Coordinates of C-alpha atoms and ligand atoms in Angstrom, one line a residue:
M1 CA 0.1 0.0 -0.1
P2 CA 1.6 3.3 -1.1
W3 CA 1.3 6.5 1.0
Q4 CA -1.8 8.4 0.3
R5 CA -2.5 11.2 2.6
K6 CA -1.2 14.8 2.1
D7 CA -0.3 15.5 5.6
L8 CA 0.5 14.1 9.0
L9 CA -1.7 15.8 11.5
G10 CA -1.9 12.9 14.2
L11 CA -1.9 9.2 14.7
E12 CA -5.5 9.3 15.8
E13 CA -6.5 9.3 12.3
L14 CA -3.9 7.0 10.9
T15 CA -4.5 3.2 10.2
A16 CA -2.6 0.4 11.6
E17 CA -1.2 -0.3 8.2
E18 CA -0.2 3.4 7.6
I19 CA 1.8 3.2 10.9
E20 CA 3.8 -0.1 9.6
L21 CA 4.7 1.9 6.6
V22 CA 5.9 4.7 8.2
L23 CA 7.8 2.3 10.6
R24 CA 9.1 0.1 7.7
T25 CA 10.3 3.0 5.6
A26 CA 12.3 4.4 8.7
E27 CA 14.2 0.9 8.8
V28 CA 15.7 2.0 5.5
F29 CA 17.3 5.3 7.2
A30 CA 17.9 3.6 10.5
D31 CA 21.4 3.0 10.1
V32 CA 22.2 6.7 8.8
F33 CA 24.3 7.5 11.9
E34 CA 26.6 4.5 10.8
R35 CA 27.3 6.0 7.5
P36 CA 30.4 7.9 6.6
L37 CA 28.1 9.7 4.1
K38 CA 24.7 10.4 5.4
K39 CA 23.2 12.3 2.5
F40 CA 20.4 10.8 0.1
P41 CA 19.4 12.7 -2.9
T42 CA 15.9 12.1 -2.3
L43 CA 14.7 15.4 -2.1
R44 CA 17.0 17.6 -3.9
G45 CA 15.6 20.8 -5.2
R46 CA 12.9 20.7 -2.5
T47 CA 12.4 23.1 0.3
V48 CA 11.1 22.2 3.7
V49 CA 9.9 24.9 6.2
N50 CA 10.4 24.5 9.7
L51 CA 7.7 26.7 11.2
F52 CA 8.1 26.6 15.1
Y53 CA 6.1 29.0 17.4
E54 CA 7.2 27.1 20.7
P55 CA 10.9 26.5 22.0
S56 CA 12.3 23.4 20.7
T57 CA 15.7 21.8 20.7
R58 CA 15.3 18.1 19.7
T59 CA 12.3 18.1 17.6
R60 CA 13.3 21.1 15.2
T61 CA 16.9 19.9 15.0
S62 CA 15.7 16.3 14.0
F63 CA 13.4 17.6 11.4
E64 CA 16.4 19.8 10.1
L65 CA 18.5 17.2 10.1
A66 CA 16.3 14.6 8.4
G67 CA 15.4 17.3 5.5
K68 CA 19.2 18.3 5.1
W69 CA 20.1 14.6 5.0
L70 CA 17.7 13.7 2.2
S71 CA 19.2 16.8 0.7
A72 CA 16.1 19.2 0.7
D73 CA 16.9 23.0 1.3
V74 CA 15.4 23.5 4.9
I75 CA 14.4 26.8 6.4
N76 CA 13.6 27.3 10.3
I77 CA 11.5 30.4 11.0
S78 CA 10.7 30.8 14.5
S79 CA 8.1 32.8 16.5
S80 CA 10.0 35.7 17.6
S81 CA 11.7 35.8 13.7
S82 CA 8.5 35.6 11.8
S83 CA 5.7 38.0 11.0
A84 CA 3.6 36.4 13.6
A85 CA 5.4 39.1 15.7
K86 CA 3.8 42.0 13.5
G87 CA 0.4 40.5 13.6
E88 CA 0.4 38.2 10.4
S89 CA -2.1 35.2 10.9
L90 CA -1.2 31.6 10.6
A91 CA -3.1 31.0 7.5
D92 CA -1.2 34.2 5.8
T93 CA 2.3 33.2 7.0
A94 CA 1.2 29.5 5.3
R95 CA 0.0 31.1 1.8
T96 CA 3.1 33.1 2.0
L97 CA 5.6 30.3 2.3
E98 CA 3.5 28.1 -0.4
A99 CA 3.7 31.2 -2.7
L100 CA 7.7 31.2 -2.1
G101 CA 7.9 27.4 -3.3
A102 CA 7.8 25.8 0.0
D103 CA 7.3 21.8 -0.5
A104 CA 6.2 20.9 2.8
V105 CA 5.8 22.8 6.3
V106 CA 6.3 21.3 9.6
I107 CA 4.9 23.3 12.2
R108 CA 4.9 23.3 16.0
H109 CA 2.3 25.7 17.8
S110 CA 0.9 25.9 21.2
A111 CA -2.7 25.8 19.9
A112 CA -4.3 22.6 19.2
G113 CA -5.4 22.2 16.0
A114 CA -3.0 24.8 14.3
P115 CA -1.5 22.2 11.8
H116 CA -5.0 21.1 10.8
L117 CA -6.1 24.8 10.0
L118 CA -2.8 24.9 7.9
A119 CA -3.3 21.9 6.2
R120 CA -6.9 23.2 4.9
T121 CA -5.2 26.5 3.9
V122 CA -2.2 25.2 1.9
K123 CA -2.0 22.6 -0.9
I124 CA 1.4 21.2 0.1
P125 CA 2.0 18.7 2.7
V126 CA 1.8 19.7 6.5
L127 CA 3.5 17.7 9.2
N128 CA 2.4 18.3 12.7
A129 CA 5.2 18.6 15.1
G130 CA 3.5 19.2 18.2
D131 CA 0.2 21.1 18.6
G132 CA -0.9 22.4 22.0
A133 CA -1.6 19.1 24.1
H134 CA -3.2 17.3 21.4
E135 CA -1.0 15.4 19.3
H136 CA 2.9 15.1 18.8
P137 CA 2.7 12.2 15.8
S138 CA 6.4 12.2 15.0
Q139 CA 7.2 11.5 18.5
G140 CA 5.0 8.5 18.8
L141 CA 6.1 7.4 15.8
L142 CA 9.8 7.3 16.8
D143 CA 8.5 5.8 20.4
L144 CA 6.9 2.9 18.6
F145 CA 10.1 2.2 16.2
T146 CA 12.3 2.4 19.2
I147 CA 9.9 0.0 21.1
R148 CA 10.1 -2.3 18.2
Q149 CA 13.9 -1.8 17.6
H150 CA 14.2 -3.6 21.4
K151 CA 11.3 -5.5 21.8
G152 CA 10.7 -7.0 18.1
K153 CA 7.2 -6.6 18.1
I154 CA 4.7 -3.9 19.6
A155 CA 1.6 -6.3 20.0
G156 CA 0.9 -8.0 23.0
L157 CA 3.5 -5.5 25.0
T158 CA 2.6 -3.8 28.4
V159 CA 3.3 -0.4 28.1
T160 CA 2.8 2.2 31.4
I161 CA 2.9 5.8 30.7
V162 CA 3.7 8.0 33.8
G163 CA 2.8 11.5 34.7
D164 CA 1.7 14.3 33.4
L165 CA -0.5 12.8 30.8
L166 CA -3.5 15.7 30.9
H167 CA -0.9 18.1 29.3
S168 CA 0.9 15.6 27.0
R169 CA 0.5 15.6 23.2
V170 CA 3.4 12.8 23.3
A171 CA 1.2 10.5 25.7
R172 CA -1.9 10.9 23.5
S173 CA 0.1 10.3 20.0
D174 CA 1.8 7.4 21.9
I175 CA -1.7 5.7 23.2
W176 CA -3.3 6.1 19.5
G177 CA -0.1 4.4 17.9
L178 CA 0.3 1.8 20.7
T179 CA -3.4 0.5 20.7
K180 CA -3.5 0.4 17.4
L181 CA -0.6 -1.6 17.1
G182 CA -2.0 -4.0 19.7
A183 CA -0.2 -3.2 22.8
R184 CA -1.7 -3.0 26.2
V185 CA -1.6 0.6 27.7
R186 CA -1.5 1.7 31.3
V187 CA -1.2 5.3 32.5
T188 CA -0.4 6.5 36.3
G189 CA 0.0 9.7 37.8
P190 CA -1.7 12.2 40.3
A191 CA -5.3 12.1 39.7
T192 CA -5.3 15.7 39.0
L193 CA -2.7 15.0 36.1
V194 CA -4.2 11.7 34.8
P195 CA -8.1 12.3 34.8
P196 CA -10.5 8.8 34.8
T197 CA -11.6 10.2 31.5
F198 CA -8.4 8.7 29.9
A199 CA -10.1 5.1 30.0
S200 CA -12.2 6.3 27.4
L201 CA -9.2 5.8 25.2
G202 CA -8.5 2.2 25.8
V203 CA -6.1 2.6 28.7
E204 CA -6.2 1.2 32.2
V205 CA -5.7 3.8 34.9
Y206 CA -3.7 3.1 38.0
R207 CA -3.6 5.4 41.1
D208 CA 0.0 4.1 42.2
L209 CA 3.1 3.8 40.5
R210 CA 4.0 0.2 41.8
P211 CA 1.3 -1.7 40.5
A212 CA 1.4 0.2 37.0
V213 CA 5.2 -0.5 36.2
E214 CA 5.3 -4.0 37.8
G215 CA 5.3 -6.4 35.0
A216 CA 5.2 -3.9 32.1
D217 CA 7.6 -4.4 29.2
V218 CA 8.0 -0.5 28.3
V219 CA 7.9 2.4 30.7
I220 CA 7.5 5.8 29.3
V221 CA 8.3 8.8 31.6
L222 CA 6.5 12.2 30.8
R223 CA 7.6 15.8 31.4
L224 CA 6.0 17.7 34.0
Q225 CA 4.7 20.3 31.8
R226 CA 5.3 23.4 34.2
E227 CA 4.6 25.8 31.3
R228 CA 1.1 24.3 31.0
Q229 CA 0.0 25.0 34.6
A230 CA 1.1 21.2 35.8
G231 CA 2.7 23.1 38.8
G232 CA -0.5 24.3 40.0
L233 CA -2.2 20.7 39.9
I234 CA 0.3 19.1 42.3
P235 CA 1.3 19.6 46.0
S236 CA 5.0 20.4 45.6
L237 CA 7.4 19.0 43.0
E238 CA 9.0 17.2 45.9
E239 CA 5.9 15.3 46.6
Y240 CA 5.4 14.3 43.0
A241 CA 9.2 13.2 42.9
A242 CA 9.0 11.2 45.7
L243 CA 5.3 9.3 44.5
F244 CA 5.9 9.2 40.7
G245 CA 9.6 10.2 39.9
L246 CA 11.5 7.2 38.6
D247 CA 14.8 6.8 40.9
A248 CA 16.9 4.1 41.4
E249 CA 14.7 2.5 44.1
K250 CA 11.7 2.3 41.9
M251 CA 13.6 1.0 38.8
S252 CA 14.1 -1.8 41.1
W253 CA 10.1 -2.4 40.7
L254 CA 10.7 -2.9 37.0
K255 CA 11.2 -6.0 34.9
P256 CA 15.0 -6.5 34.8
D257 CA 14.6 -6.2 30.8
A258 CA 12.1 -3.0 30.9
L259 CA 12.7 -0.4 28.4
V260 CA 12.7 3.1 30.2
M261 CA 11.7 5.9 28.0
H262 CA 11.5 9.8 27.9
P263 CA 10.5 12.2 25.1
G264 CA 12.6 14.9 26.4
P265 CA 13.7 17.5 27.6
A266 CA 13.6 15.9 30.8
N267 CA 13.1 17.5 34.2
L268 CA 15.9 15.8 36.1
G269 CA 15.3 15.0 39.9
V270 CA 11.3 15.6 39.0
E271 CA 10.1 12.9 36.8
I272 CA 13.3 11.1 36.5
T273 CA 16.7 11.2 38.1
E274 CA 20.0 11.5 35.9
E275 CA 20.9 7.9 37.4
A276 CA 17.7 6.4 36.0
A277 CA 17.8 8.3 32.8
L278 CA 21.1 6.7 32.3
D279 CA 20.5 3.4 33.5
P280 CA 21.5 0.4 30.9
R281 CA 17.5 0.1 30.4
S282 CA 17.0 3.4 29.4
A283 CA 16.4 4.2 25.7
I284 CA 16.5 7.9 26.0
R285 CA 19.4 8.3 23.5
D286 CA 17.9 6.0 21.0
Q287 CA 14.8 7.5 21.0
V288 CA 16.7 10.7 19.9
R289 CA 18.7 9.3 17.1
N290 CA 15.8 7.0 16.0
G291 CA 13.7 10.4 15.7
V292 CA 16.0 11.3 12.8
A293 CA 15.1 8.3 10.9
V294 CA 11.4 8.3 11.5
R295 CA 11.3 12.1 10.3
M296 CA 13.3 11.0 7.3
A297 CA 10.7 8.4 6.6
L298 CA 7.8 10.9 7.0
L299 CA 9.5 13.5 4.6
Y300 CA 10.4 10.8 2.0
L301 CA 6.8 9.7 1.9
L302 CA 5.0 13.1 2.0
V303 CA 7.3 14.8 0.0
G304 CA 9.3 12.9 -2.2
G305 CA 7.3 9.5 -2.3
G306 CA 7.5 7.6 -5.3
E307 CA 11.2 8.6 -6.3
K308 CA 13.5 5.5 -6.2
D309 CA 16.7 7.1 -4.3
V310 CA 16.5 4.9 -1.5
P311 CA 15.8 1.2 -1.4
A312 CA 12.0 0.3 -2.1
V313 CA 9.8 -0.4 0.5
A314 CA 6.8 -2.6 0.2
Ligands
LIG1 C1 7.7 17.2 23.7 C2 7.2 18.2 23.6 O1 7.6 19.1 23.0 O2 5.7 17.9 23.3 N1 9.1 17.2 23.3 C3 9.8 16.6 22.2 O3 9.2 17.0 21.2 N2 10.5 15.9 22.2 C4 7.7 16.5 25.2 C5 7.6 17.6 26.4 O4 8.3 19.0 25.9 O5 7.5 17.5 27.3

């Protein structure tokens, strides 16, 4: 089945087959870090614009590397340097970029739905790099890729997501992706940050950390989103760290071969200690590296699909 969508807006609307196609395509690029020459000619002559209205290190750099390693010209625009600061609307910015010959726009925005608005406004592909607390599909896909790389499968695994689910677009994309591919998902965190309504997404809600992580194959720790009011929903950071922060002692509750993940950037000492983040069971570094391969796959499928400069994928 070839890729048929114009945009990548979220994992909620993708089928399991479409997710599989992205993951299989990413396999082709997965060894890119081992190559002395990292460039594929696939997107030569194409232009990808990164339009970031929120701070970002890894997602923006990762999309930038992905575009560059596919030989595209990559332009980075941040909110402070864009005409948004002069009052230009998002739709108008997008139409301008399209008129200037952009072949795709990667957008991060604090408003949920901003990429969807853009996708309706322009004819070029729009890739959601995080919209409010809604979705972060490329992160969800790289998490799936990393889990499968380590565990050899997704179906049948038990995956526990810990922390500030309320404000987390990563958690929502992970939940859609994991459940579509047949994993069992548990979620846990303070009741104010993990409302019981999450059960409607097909996950099991746990109140306490220990039973939630015991027996889990993968534990995904989320950043406490202090800039999104999470701070006001917990009594104190110390109490949060004591109850839900992953540290050496709590790591002993996990299976010996459990995988520990975090989308980054981590508040070390709050949701995870540095020691736990560097534990041999941690796949955090692999997540960062796999992010580039997954984003290369996405740009290949959405912008350069059909060309034969990389090994064919079924
Ligand atoms: C996440 C994000 O921005 O949603 N980070 C990322 O893209 N790697 C997670 C977060 O900020 O907590």
